[in-house]
Amino acid sequence: MHNFYLTPKLFILFLILLLQKSVIFGQVIDIQVVPPQRPDFQMYELWYVTAINNSPEAVTGFFEATVYSGENSVVAHARSASVTLEPGITIFNYRNYTLLEPINNIRIDPRFEEYILRTNSLPPGEYEVCVRFFSFPEGEELAERCYFLNSDKIIAPALINPPNKSIVQESRQMFVWSPASGTAIQQNLNYELTIVEILAGQSEVAAIQSNRPFFFMENLTSPMQVYPAAARSFREGTNYAWQVKARTGTFVVAESEVWVFRYQKQTDEDEDEEETDTDTTATEDISGNQFYALKTFIQPGFYAPASDVLYFTWFNPYREEQPDISISDNHGNEIYTAPLEAIQSHGLNFNSLNLLEIPQLNAGVIYTLQLKNEKGMQYSLRFRQPKIDYSKE
């Protein structure tokens, strides 16, 4: 039996070789990552990696990508197939990232799973992404690169109509909000509208969070909804809170503020009010004519034109168009409709309507003038037909 004696010099040489092997593997493999440049990136873009093998020999291994959110909470994790990195630079991008497939060992936080699997992207938010390279089959980590990533920022829907803390008199109220915006969600975006009664002592936020919905509708693709005739009727004198949430599938990506309105049905006494100009937003033109603004909500009171011409303005937020106008009686029956004579430009438009040319109007009766643009948004103004019956002249 032979005893092997390790001299001090051989021992030091052995240690140096071990250290060199460890340092070599830590140095010869490096990875560089270019974070996705678009806010609406796809998950496969996380595999866009540049691998640098500075050794003279090929190295076989695999990549792992991990997405973290908050306190190192793992949102998603996946492992690539084994690849061989030849000496030099190997680039994985949109042309050849499929060389890393099949992707396996996939783990996704259940809270994000439905969104990620359906859209192949991350929900809006801030994340840390780490890409690592491991030797195969040893499983030794040879390189790591981490970076911070902002997924698409979503601008929440903004409530428009009915205005906050307003009085609603229409049983079929039009609810309007601005669309949520964000490039990653436009193709799959839908909304849900929730209305709840506010109980005594409750704030509107507490009501929307805890009370059973008085009305709920989902899968709305347009940022407006008329309260359905078949839905439960609003209760007289009751305060309601309402909110809109934007979804992609079943995942909530943004939600609006909570607004309040009170339902107070119009009474016969309201119709018998003295003739008065109740709109304080009149605009006077150079001829001295008073123009009154059409609103996206029906205001209490009415405008009493002083002559046979009704002057009105409306703000067009979209491109040029020629919308229709209509006049309805107090029971919602449409008695007149026609396109506006002039093309309506983007911005504030001034119009007039000769009431003499509408024989269906009766003196002293209150009517609603409505304008509907090509997006389906309605603008309204209530007016009382002058007591001179022009149809007899």
PDB file of C-alpha atoms in Angstrom, residues 71-344:
ATOM      1  CA  GLU A  71     -41.371  42.030  -1.154  1.00  0.00           C
ATOM      2  CA  ASN A  72     -39.588  39.474  -3.368  1.00  0.00           C
ATOM      3  CA  SER A  73     -42.933  37.871  -4.123  1.00  0.00           C
ATOM      4  CA  VAL A  74     -42.551  35.603  -7.158  1.00  0.00           C
ATOM      5  CA  VAL A  75     -45.084  36.501  -9.838  1.00  0.00           C
ATOM      6  CA  ALA A  76     -43.814  34.028 -12.443  1.00  0.00           C
ATOM      7  CA  HIS A  77     -40.894  31.661 -12.935  1.00  0.00           C
ATOM      8  CA  ALA A  78     -39.840  29.529 -15.895  1.00  0.00           C
ATOM      9  CA  ARG A  79     -36.889  27.501 -17.179  1.00  0.00           C
ATOM     10  CA  SER A  80     -35.635  27.216 -20.732  1.00  0.00           C
ATOM     11  CA  ALA A  81     -34.560  24.102 -22.547  1.00  0.00           C
ATOM     12  CA  SER A  82     -30.856  23.205 -22.432  1.00  0.00           C
ATOM     13  CA  VAL A  83     -28.671  25.111 -24.877  1.00  0.00           C
ATOM     14  CA  THR A  84     -25.008  24.974 -25.762  1.00  0.00           C
ATOM     15  CA  LEU A  85     -23.148  28.257 -25.731  1.00  0.00           C
ATOM     16  CA  GLU A  86     -20.244  28.183 -28.136  1.00  0.00           C
ATOM     17  CA  PRO A  87     -17.204  30.337 -27.407  1.00  0.00           C
ATOM     18  CA  GLY A  88     -18.026  33.932 -28.125  1.00  0.00           C
ATOM     19  CA  ILE A  89     -21.364  35.726 -28.170  1.00  0.00           C
ATOM     20  CA  THR A  90     -24.760  34.066 -28.576  1.00  0.00           C
ATOM     21  CA  ILE A  91     -27.787  36.338 -29.020  1.00  0.00           C
ATOM     22  CA  PHE A  92     -31.351  35.252 -28.372  1.00  0.00           C
ATOM     23  CA  ASN A  93     -33.955  37.658 -29.753  1.00  0.00           C
ATOM     24  CA  TYR A  94     -37.236  37.705 -31.671  1.00  0.00           C
ATOM     25  CA  ARG A  95     -35.603  35.765 -34.533  1.00  0.00           C
ATOM     26  CA  ASN A  96     -34.408  32.769 -32.552  1.00  0.00           C
ATOM     27  CA  TYR A  97     -35.752  32.827 -28.990  1.00  0.00           C
ATOM     28  CA  THR A  98     -37.589  29.613 -29.906  1.00  0.00           C
ATOM     29  CA  LEU A  99     -34.218  27.852 -29.527  1.00  0.00           C
ATOM     30  CA  LEU A 100     -34.881  28.105 -25.796  1.00  0.00           C
ATOM     31  CA  GLU A 101     -38.110  26.173 -26.087  1.00  0.00           C
ATOM     32  CA  PRO A 102     -39.768  24.206 -24.722  1.00  0.00           C
ATOM     33  CA  ILE A 103     -40.121  26.455 -21.708  1.00  0.00           C
ATOM     34  CA  ASN A 104     -40.822  24.313 -18.662  1.00  0.00           C
ATOM     35  CA  ASN A 105     -40.962  24.358 -14.883  1.00  0.00           C
ATOM     36  CA  ILE A 106     -43.460  27.202 -15.201  1.00  0.00           C
ATOM     37  CA  ARG A 107     -44.840  28.587 -11.941  1.00  0.00           C
ATOM     38  CA  ILE A 108     -47.295  31.504 -11.837  1.00  0.00           C
ATOM     39  CA  ASP A 109     -48.853  33.189  -8.817  1.00  0.00           C
ATOM     40  CA  PRO A 110     -52.563  32.231  -8.918  1.00  0.00           C
ATOM     41  CA  ARG A 111     -53.514  35.901  -8.500  1.00  0.00           C
ATOM     42  CA  PHE A 112     -51.934  36.696 -11.890  1.00  0.00           C
ATOM     43  CA  GLU A 113     -52.381  33.396 -13.686  1.00  0.00           C
ATOM     44  CA  GLU A 114     -55.566  34.160 -15.622  1.00  0.00           C
ATOM     45  CA  TYR A 115     -54.196  37.497 -16.879  1.00  0.00           C
ATOM     46  CA  ILE A 116     -50.762  36.164 -17.875  1.00  0.00           C
ATOM     47  CA  LEU A 117     -52.015  33.044 -19.633  1.00  0.00           C
ATOM     48  CA  ARG A 118     -54.682  34.932 -21.563  1.00  0.00           C
ATOM     49  CA  THR A 119     -52.681  38.017 -22.576  1.00  0.00           C
ATOM     50  CA  ASN A 120     -49.123  36.587 -22.484  1.00  0.00           C
ATOM     51  CA  SER A 121     -48.079  39.762 -20.666  1.00  0.00           C
ATOM     52  CA  LEU A 122     -47.743  41.055 -17.122  1.00  0.00           C
ATOM     53  CA  PRO A 123     -50.506  43.024 -15.404  1.00  0.00           C
ATOM     54  CA  PRO A 124     -49.773  46.754 -15.055  1.00  0.00           C
ATOM     55  CA  GLY A 125     -47.265  47.380 -12.294  1.00  0.00           C
ATOM     56  CA  GLU A 126     -43.602  47.555 -11.267  1.00  0.00           C
ATOM     57  CA  TYR A 127     -41.475  44.405 -11.267  1.00  0.00           C
ATOM     58  CA  GLU A 128     -37.941  43.107 -10.899  1.00  0.00           C
ATOM     59  CA  VAL A 129     -36.861  40.548 -13.486  1.00  0.00           C
ATOM     60  CA  CYS A 130     -33.863  38.263 -12.942  1.00  0.00           C
ATOM     61  CA  VAL A 131     -32.397  36.049 -15.673  1.00  0.00           C
ATOM     62  CA  ARG A 132     -29.900  33.393 -14.609  1.00  0.00           C
ATOM     63  CA  PHE A 133     -27.787  30.816 -16.429  1.00  0.00           C
ATOM     64  CA  PHE A 134     -27.077  27.398 -14.879  1.00  0.00           C
ATOM     65  CA  SER A 135     -24.674  24.680 -15.973  1.00  0.00           C
ATOM     66  CA  PHE A 136     -26.162  21.411 -17.137  1.00  0.00           C
ATOM     67  CA  PRO A 137     -26.427  18.829 -15.694  1.00  0.00           C
ATOM     68  CA  GLU A 138     -24.724  20.163 -12.522  1.00  0.00           C
ATOM     69  CA  GLY A 139     -27.238  22.960 -11.998  1.00  0.00           C
ATOM     70  CA  GLU A 140     -24.556  25.411 -10.829  1.00  0.00           C
ATOM     71  CA  GLU A 141     -25.459  29.072 -11.254  1.00  0.00           C
ATOM     72  CA  LEU A 142     -22.908  30.647 -13.569  1.00  0.00           C
ATOM     73  CA  ALA A 143     -24.378  34.073 -14.310  1.00  0.00           C
ATOM     74  CA  GLU A 144     -27.176  36.414 -13.236  1.00  0.00           C
ATOM     75  CA  ARG A 145     -28.588  39.680 -14.502  1.00  0.00           C
ATOM     76  CA  CYS A 146     -31.502  41.598 -12.909  1.00  0.00           C
ATOM     77  CA  TYR A 147     -33.335  44.743 -13.908  1.00  0.00           C
ATOM     78  CA  PHE A 148     -36.465  46.694 -12.983  1.00  0.00           C
ATOM     79  CA  LEU A 149     -39.428  46.798 -15.313  1.00  0.00           C
ATOM     80  CA  ASN A 150     -42.602  48.864 -15.531  1.00  0.00           C
ATOM     81  CA  SER A 151     -45.472  47.159 -17.256  1.00  0.00           C
ATOM     82  CA  ASP A 152     -47.994  49.317 -19.091  1.00  0.00           C
ATOM     83  CA  LYS A 153     -49.389  52.102 -16.919  1.00  0.00           C
ATOM     84  CA  ILE A 154     -53.171  52.223 -17.026  1.00  0.00           C
ATOM     85  CA  ILE A 155     -55.095  55.482 -16.736  1.00  0.00           C
ATOM     86  CA  ALA A 156     -58.266  54.651 -14.864  1.00  0.00           C
ATOM     87  CA  PRO A 157     -61.703  55.487 -16.271  1.00  0.00           C
ATOM     88  CA  ALA A 158     -62.959  58.908 -15.137  1.00  0.00           C
ATOM     89  CA  LEU A 159     -66.637  59.354 -14.320  1.00  0.00           C
ATOM     90  CA  ILE A 160     -68.425  62.057 -16.328  1.00  0.00           C
ATOM     91  CA  ASN A 161     -72.187  61.791 -16.008  1.00  0.00           C
ATOM     92  CA  PRO A 162     -74.148  62.120 -13.788  1.00  0.00           C
ATOM     93  CA  PRO A 163     -71.894  64.670 -12.080  1.00  0.00           C
ATOM     94  CA  ASN A 164     -70.758  63.997  -8.555  1.00  0.00           C
ATOM     95  CA  LYS A 165     -73.340  64.992  -5.914  1.00  0.00           C
ATOM     96  CA  SER A 166     -75.927  65.857  -8.564  1.00  0.00           C
ATOM     97  CA  ILE A 167     -79.688  65.307  -8.587  1.00  0.00           C
ATOM     98  CA  VAL A 168     -80.938  62.786 -11.124  1.00  0.00           C
ATOM     99  CA  GLN A 169     -84.518  63.122 -12.335  1.00  0.00           C
ATOM    100  CA  GLU A 170     -84.490  60.715 -15.265  1.00  0.00           C
ATOM    101  CA  SER A 171     -85.455  57.102 -14.622  1.00  0.00           C
ATOM    102  CA  ARG A 172     -83.362  56.046 -17.617  1.00  0.00           C
ATOM    103  CA  GLN A 173     -80.273  58.005 -16.694  1.00  0.00           C
ATOM    104  CA  MET A 174     -77.265  57.936 -19.017  1.00  0.00           C
ATOM    105  CA  PHE A 175     -74.059  56.916 -17.199  1.00  0.00           C
ATOM    106  CA  VAL A 176     -70.926  58.111 -19.001  1.00  0.00           C
ATOM    107  CA  TRP A 177     -67.216  57.753 -18.223  1.00  0.00           C
ATOM    108  CA  SER A 178     -63.967  58.289 -20.088  1.00  0.00           C
ATOM    109  CA  PRO A 179     -62.290  55.133 -21.392  1.00  0.00           C
ATOM    110  CA  ALA A 180     -59.386  53.616 -19.535  1.00  0.00           C
ATOM    111  CA  SER A 181     -56.204  54.037 -21.531  1.00  0.00           C
ATOM    112  CA  GLY A 182     -53.140  51.874 -21.893  1.00  0.00           C
ATOM    113  CA  THR A 183     -51.732  50.276 -25.036  1.00  0.00           C
ATOM    114  CA  ALA A 184     -51.641  46.778 -23.602  1.00  0.00           C
ATOM    115  CA  ILE A 185     -55.341  46.605 -22.809  1.00  0.00           C
ATOM    116  CA  GLN A 186     -57.199  48.193 -25.692  1.00  0.00           C
ATOM    117  CA  GLN A 187     -58.022  45.003 -27.592  1.00  0.00           C
ATOM    118  CA  ASN A 188     -59.499  43.174 -24.600  1.00  0.00           C
ATOM    119  CA  LEU A 189     -60.960  46.011 -22.562  1.00  0.00           C
ATOM    120  CA  ASN A 190     -64.419  45.868 -21.027  1.00  0.00           C
ATOM    121  CA  TYR A 191     -66.141  47.602 -18.131  1.00  0.00           C
ATOM    122  CA  GLU A 192     -68.406  46.825 -15.228  1.00  0.00           C
ATOM    123  CA  LEU A 193     -70.809  49.386 -13.775  1.00  0.00           C
ATOM    124  CA  THR A 194     -71.862  49.135 -10.138  1.00  0.00           C
ATOM    125  CA  ILE A 195     -74.524  51.220  -8.374  1.00  0.00           C
ATOM    126  CA  VAL A 196     -75.315  50.826  -4.668  1.00  0.00           C
ATOM    127  CA  GLU A 197     -77.623  52.548  -2.214  1.00  0.00           C
ATOM    128  CA  ILE A 198     -75.865  54.632   0.446  1.00  0.00           C
ATOM    129  CA  LEU A 199     -77.143  53.833   3.914  1.00  0.00           C
ATOM    130  CA  ALA A 200     -77.424  56.382   6.721  1.00  0.00           C
ATOM    131  CA  GLY A 201     -74.011  57.295   8.086  1.00  0.00           C
ATOM    132  CA  GLN A 202     -72.115  55.636   5.227  1.00  0.00           C
ATOM    133  CA  SER A 203     -69.558  57.242   2.965  1.00  0.00           C
ATOM    134  CA  GLU A 204     -69.806  56.532  -0.739  1.00  0.00           C
ATOM    135  CA  VAL A 205     -66.576  54.492  -0.645  1.00  0.00           C
ATOM    136  CA  ALA A 206     -67.792  52.358   2.261  1.00  0.00           C
ATOM    137  CA  ALA A 207     -71.093  51.816   0.465  1.00  0.00           C
ATOM    138  CA  ILE A 208     -69.516  50.666  -2.798  1.00  0.00           C
ATOM    139  CA  GLN A 209     -67.181  48.318  -0.925  1.00  0.00           C
ATOM    140  CA  SER A 210     -69.681  46.656   1.388  1.00  0.00           C
ATOM    141  CA  ASN A 211     -73.269  47.032   0.144  1.00  0.00           C
ATOM    142  CA  ARG A 212     -75.007  44.641  -2.204  1.00  0.00           C
ATOM    143  CA  PRO A 213     -75.241  46.163  -5.694  1.00  0.00           C
ATOM    144  CA  PHE A 214     -78.522  47.891  -6.457  1.00  0.00           C
ATOM    145  CA  PHE A 215     -77.552  47.547 -10.111  1.00  0.00           C
ATOM    146  CA  PHE A 216     -74.632  45.722 -11.737  1.00  0.00           C
ATOM    147  CA  MET A 217     -73.723  45.248 -15.379  1.00  0.00           C
ATOM    148  CA  GLU A 218     -70.511  43.797 -16.788  1.00  0.00           C
ATOM    149  CA  ASN A 219     -68.836  43.123 -20.150  1.00  0.00           C
ATOM    150  CA  LEU A 220     -69.620  46.646 -21.355  1.00  0.00           C
ATOM    151  CA  THR A 221     -67.496  47.548 -24.363  1.00  0.00           C
ATOM    152  CA  SER A 222     -68.595  51.191 -24.619  1.00  0.00           C
ATOM    153  CA  PRO A 223     -67.858  53.872 -21.963  1.00  0.00           C
ATOM    154  CA  MET A 224     -71.527  54.655 -21.456  1.00  0.00           C
ATOM    155  CA  GLN A 225     -74.689  52.877 -20.423  1.00  0.00           C
ATOM    156  CA  VAL A 226     -78.324  53.939 -20.252  1.00  0.00           C
ATOM    157  CA  TYR A 227     -80.041  52.661 -17.130  1.00  0.00           C
ATOM    158  CA  PRO A 228     -82.231  49.824 -18.468  1.00  0.00           C
ATOM    159  CA  ALA A 229     -85.999  50.177 -18.391  1.00  0.00           C
ATOM    160  CA  ALA A 230     -86.242  46.614 -17.042  1.00  0.00           C
ATOM    161  CA  ALA A 231     -83.936  47.304 -14.091  1.00  0.00           C
ATOM    162  CA  ARG A 232     -85.153  48.183 -10.591  1.00  0.00           C
ATOM    163  CA  SER A 233     -86.460  51.741 -10.346  1.00  0.00           C
ATOM    164  CA  PHE A 234     -84.485  54.263  -8.346  1.00  0.00           C
ATOM    165  CA  ARG A 235     -86.137  55.161  -5.066  1.00  0.00           C
ATOM    166  CA  GLU A 236     -87.296  58.721  -4.502  1.00  0.00           C
ATOM    167  CA  GLY A 237     -84.960  60.773  -2.324  1.00  0.00           C
ATOM    168  CA  THR A 238     -82.313  58.034  -2.116  1.00  0.00           C
ATOM    169  CA  ASN A 239     -78.582  58.627  -2.428  1.00  0.00           C
ATOM    170  CA  TYR A 240     -76.627  56.245  -4.651  1.00  0.00           C
ATOM    171  CA  ALA A 241     -72.920  55.606  -5.171  1.00  0.00           C
ATOM    172  CA  TRP A 242     -71.574  54.419  -8.504  1.00  0.00           C
ATOM    173  CA  GLN A 243     -68.241  53.217  -9.827  1.00  0.00           C
ATOM    174  CA  VAL A 244     -66.766  51.799 -13.029  1.00  0.00           C
ATOM    175  CA  LYS A 245     -64.031  49.160 -13.222  1.00  0.00           C
ATOM    176  CA  ALA A 246     -61.979  48.371 -16.311  1.00  0.00           C
ATOM    177  CA  ARG A 247     -61.220  44.709 -16.932  1.00  0.00           C
ATOM    178  CA  THR A 248     -59.360  42.524 -19.345  1.00  0.00           C
ATOM    179  CA  GLY A 249     -61.214  39.259 -19.049  1.00  0.00           C
ATOM    180  CA  THR A 250     -61.796  38.790 -15.324  1.00  0.00           C
ATOM    181  CA  PHE A 251     -58.720  40.776 -14.232  1.00  0.00           C
ATOM    182  CA  VAL A 252     -59.406  44.309 -12.931  1.00  0.00           C
ATOM    183  CA  VAL A 253     -56.758  46.641 -14.380  1.00  0.00           C
ATOM    184  CA  ALA A 254     -58.150  49.978 -13.180  1.00  0.00           C
ATOM    185  CA  GLU A 255     -61.108  51.452 -11.331  1.00  0.00           C
ATOM    186  CA  SER A 256     -62.666  54.885 -11.199  1.00  0.00           C
ATOM    187  CA  GLU A 257     -63.394  57.103  -8.241  1.00  0.00           C
ATOM    188  CA  VAL A 258     -66.728  56.647  -6.469  1.00  0.00           C
ATOM    189  CA  TRP A 259     -69.336  59.320  -7.175  1.00  0.00           C
ATOM    190  CA  VAL A 260     -72.725  60.077  -5.617  1.00  0.00           C
ATOM    191  CA  PHE A 261     -76.105  61.133  -6.965  1.00  0.00           C
ATOM    192  CA  ARG A 262     -79.550  61.568  -5.460  1.00  0.00           C
ATOM    193  CA  TYR A 263     -82.643  60.421  -7.310  1.00  0.00           C
ATOM    194  CA  GLN A 264     -85.458  62.958  -7.153  1.00  0.00           C
ATOM    195  CA  LYS A 265     -88.236  62.495  -9.651  1.00  0.00           C
ATOM    196  CA  GLN A 266     -89.559  65.589 -11.380  1.00  0.00           C
ATOM    197  CA  THR A 267     -92.977  66.652 -10.063  1.00  0.00           C
ATOM    198  CA  ASP A 268     -95.805  68.557 -11.689  1.00  0.00           C
ATOM    199  CA  GLU A 269     -94.834  71.524  -9.525  1.00  0.00           C
ATOM    200  CA  ASP A 270     -91.427  71.548 -11.203  1.00  0.00           C
ATOM    201  CA  GLU A 271     -93.129  71.855 -14.586  1.00  0.00           C
ATOM    202  CA  ASP A 272     -95.162  74.830 -13.365  1.00  0.00           C
ATOM    203  CA  GLU A 273     -92.088  76.845 -12.314  1.00  0.00           C
ATOM    204  CA  GLU A 274     -91.947  80.452 -13.389  1.00  0.00           C
ATOM    205  CA  GLU A 275     -90.250  80.967 -16.703  1.00  0.00           C
ATOM    206  CA  THR A 276     -86.622  81.570 -15.812  1.00  0.00           C
ATOM    207  CA  ASP A 277     -83.261  81.168 -17.362  1.00  0.00           C
ATOM    208  CA  THR A 278     -81.719  78.440 -15.175  1.00  0.00           C
ATOM    209  CA  ASP A 279     -78.519  77.930 -17.168  1.00  0.00           C
ATOM    210  CA  THR A 280     -75.751  80.218 -15.915  1.00  0.00           C
ATOM    211  CA  THR A 281     -73.320  79.181 -18.656  1.00  0.00           C
ATOM    212  CA  ALA A 282     -74.820  81.352 -21.393  1.00  0.00           C
ATOM    213  CA  THR A 283     -72.358  82.684 -23.966  1.00  0.00           C
ATOM    214  CA  GLU A 284     -73.126  85.886 -25.844  1.00  0.00           C
ATOM    215  CA  ASP A 285     -72.040  86.308 -29.479  1.00  0.00           C
ATOM    216  CA  ILE A 286     -71.274  89.594 -31.222  1.00  0.00           C
ATOM    217  CA  SER A 287     -74.965  89.995 -32.150  1.00  0.00           C
ATOM    218  CA  GLY A 288     -76.017  89.784 -28.521  1.00  0.00           C
ATOM    219  CA  ASN A 289     -77.628  86.356 -28.852  1.00  0.00           C
ATOM    220  CA  GLN A 290     -77.515  84.192 -25.739  1.00  0.00           C
ATOM    221  CA  PHE A 291     -76.184  80.692 -26.451  1.00  0.00           C
ATOM    222  CA  TYR A 292     -76.871  77.980 -23.897  1.00  0.00           C
ATOM    223  CA  ALA A 293     -74.709  74.896 -23.501  1.00  0.00           C
ATOM    224  CA  LEU A 294     -75.894  71.362 -24.144  1.00  0.00           C
ATOM    225  CA  LYS A 295     -74.617  69.115 -21.355  1.00  0.00           C
ATOM    226  CA  THR A 296     -73.896  65.403 -21.092  1.00  0.00           C
ATOM    227  CA  PHE A 297     -76.460  65.350 -18.291  1.00  0.00           C
ATOM    228  CA  ILE A 298     -79.979  66.760 -18.055  1.00  0.00           C
ATOM    229  CA  GLN A 299     -80.002  69.689 -15.657  1.00  0.00           C
ATOM    230  CA  PRO A 300     -82.879  70.610 -13.377  1.00  0.00           C
ATOM    231  CA  GLY A 301     -84.881  73.603 -14.545  1.00  0.00           C
ATOM    232  CA  PHE A 302     -85.093  74.796 -18.139  1.00  0.00           C
ATOM    233  CA  TYR A 303     -84.143  77.577 -20.550  1.00  0.00           C
ATOM    234  CA  ALA A 304     -86.884  79.922 -21.744  1.00  0.00           C
ATOM    235  CA  PRO A 305     -85.885  81.383 -25.121  1.00  0.00           C
ATOM    236  CA  ALA A 306     -86.921  85.002 -25.550  1.00  0.00           C
ATOM    237  CA  SER A 307     -87.671  84.605 -29.245  1.00  0.00           C
ATOM    238  CA  ASP A 308     -88.578  81.989 -31.804  1.00  0.00           C
ATOM    239  CA  VAL A 309     -84.894  80.955 -32.124  1.00  0.00           C
ATOM    240  CA  LEU A 310     -83.174  78.595 -29.701  1.00  0.00           C
ATOM    241  CA  TYR A 311     -79.422  79.262 -29.578  1.00  0.00           C
ATOM    242  CA  PHE A 312     -77.202  76.510 -28.203  1.00  0.00           C
ATOM    243  CA  THR A 313     -73.579  75.382 -28.009  1.00  0.00           C
ATOM    244  CA  TRP A 314     -71.895  72.015 -27.478  1.00  0.00           C
ATOM    245  CA  PHE A 315     -68.298  70.888 -27.197  1.00  0.00           C
ATOM    246  CA  ASN A 316     -67.268  68.272 -29.732  1.00  0.00           C
ATOM    247  CA  PRO A 317     -64.297  66.274 -28.324  1.00  0.00           C
ATOM    248  CA  TYR A 318     -63.858  64.287 -31.528  1.00  0.00           C
ATOM    249  CA  ARG A 319     -63.304  64.890 -35.230  1.00  0.00           C
ATOM    250  CA  GLU A 320     -65.657  66.726 -37.615  1.00  0.00           C
ATOM    251  CA  GLU A 321     -69.117  65.246 -37.940  1.00  0.00           C
ATOM    252  CA  GLN A 322     -72.730  66.162 -38.635  1.00  0.00           C
ATOM    253  CA  PRO A 323     -74.768  64.736 -35.765  1.00  0.00           C
ATOM    254  CA  ASP A 324     -78.536  64.502 -35.460  1.00  0.00           C
ATOM    255  CA  ILE A 325     -80.620  66.508 -33.039  1.00  0.00           C
ATOM    256  CA  SER A 326     -83.982  65.485 -31.630  1.00  0.00           C
ATOM    257  CA  ILE A 327     -86.683  66.998 -29.457  1.00  0.00           C
ATOM    258  CA  SER A 328     -88.661  64.941 -26.954  1.00  0.00           C
ATOM    259  CA  ASP A 329     -91.577  65.802 -24.723  1.00  0.00           C
ATOM    260  CA  ASN A 330     -91.529  65.424 -20.959  1.00  0.00           C
ATOM    261  CA  HIS A 331     -92.537  61.761 -21.238  1.00  0.00           C
ATOM    262  CA  GLY A 332     -89.598  60.875 -23.454  1.00  0.00           C
ATOM    263  CA  ASN A 333     -91.580  60.698 -26.692  1.00  0.00           C
ATOM    264  CA  GLU A 334     -89.535  61.916 -29.645  1.00  0.00           C
ATOM    265  CA  ILE A 335     -91.498  64.428 -31.724  1.00  0.00           C
ATOM    266  CA  TYR A 336     -88.790  65.852 -33.972  1.00  0.00           C
ATOM    267  CA  THR A 337     -85.458  64.726 -35.399  1.00  0.00           C
ATOM    268  CA  ALA A 338     -83.120  66.147 -38.049  1.00  0.00           C
ATOM    269  CA  PRO A 339     -79.403  66.460 -38.781  1.00  0.00           C
ATOM    270  CA  LEU A 340     -77.708  69.695 -37.873  1.00  0.00           C
ATOM    271  CA  GLU A 341     -77.333  71.919 -40.920  1.00  0.00           C
ATOM    272  CA  ALA A 342     -73.646  72.695 -40.374  1.00  0.00           C
ATOM    273  CA  ILE A 343     -70.672  70.363 -40.048  1.00  0.00           C
ATOM    274  CA  GLN A 344     -69.592  70.385 -36.412  1.00  0.00           C
TER     275      GLN A 344
END
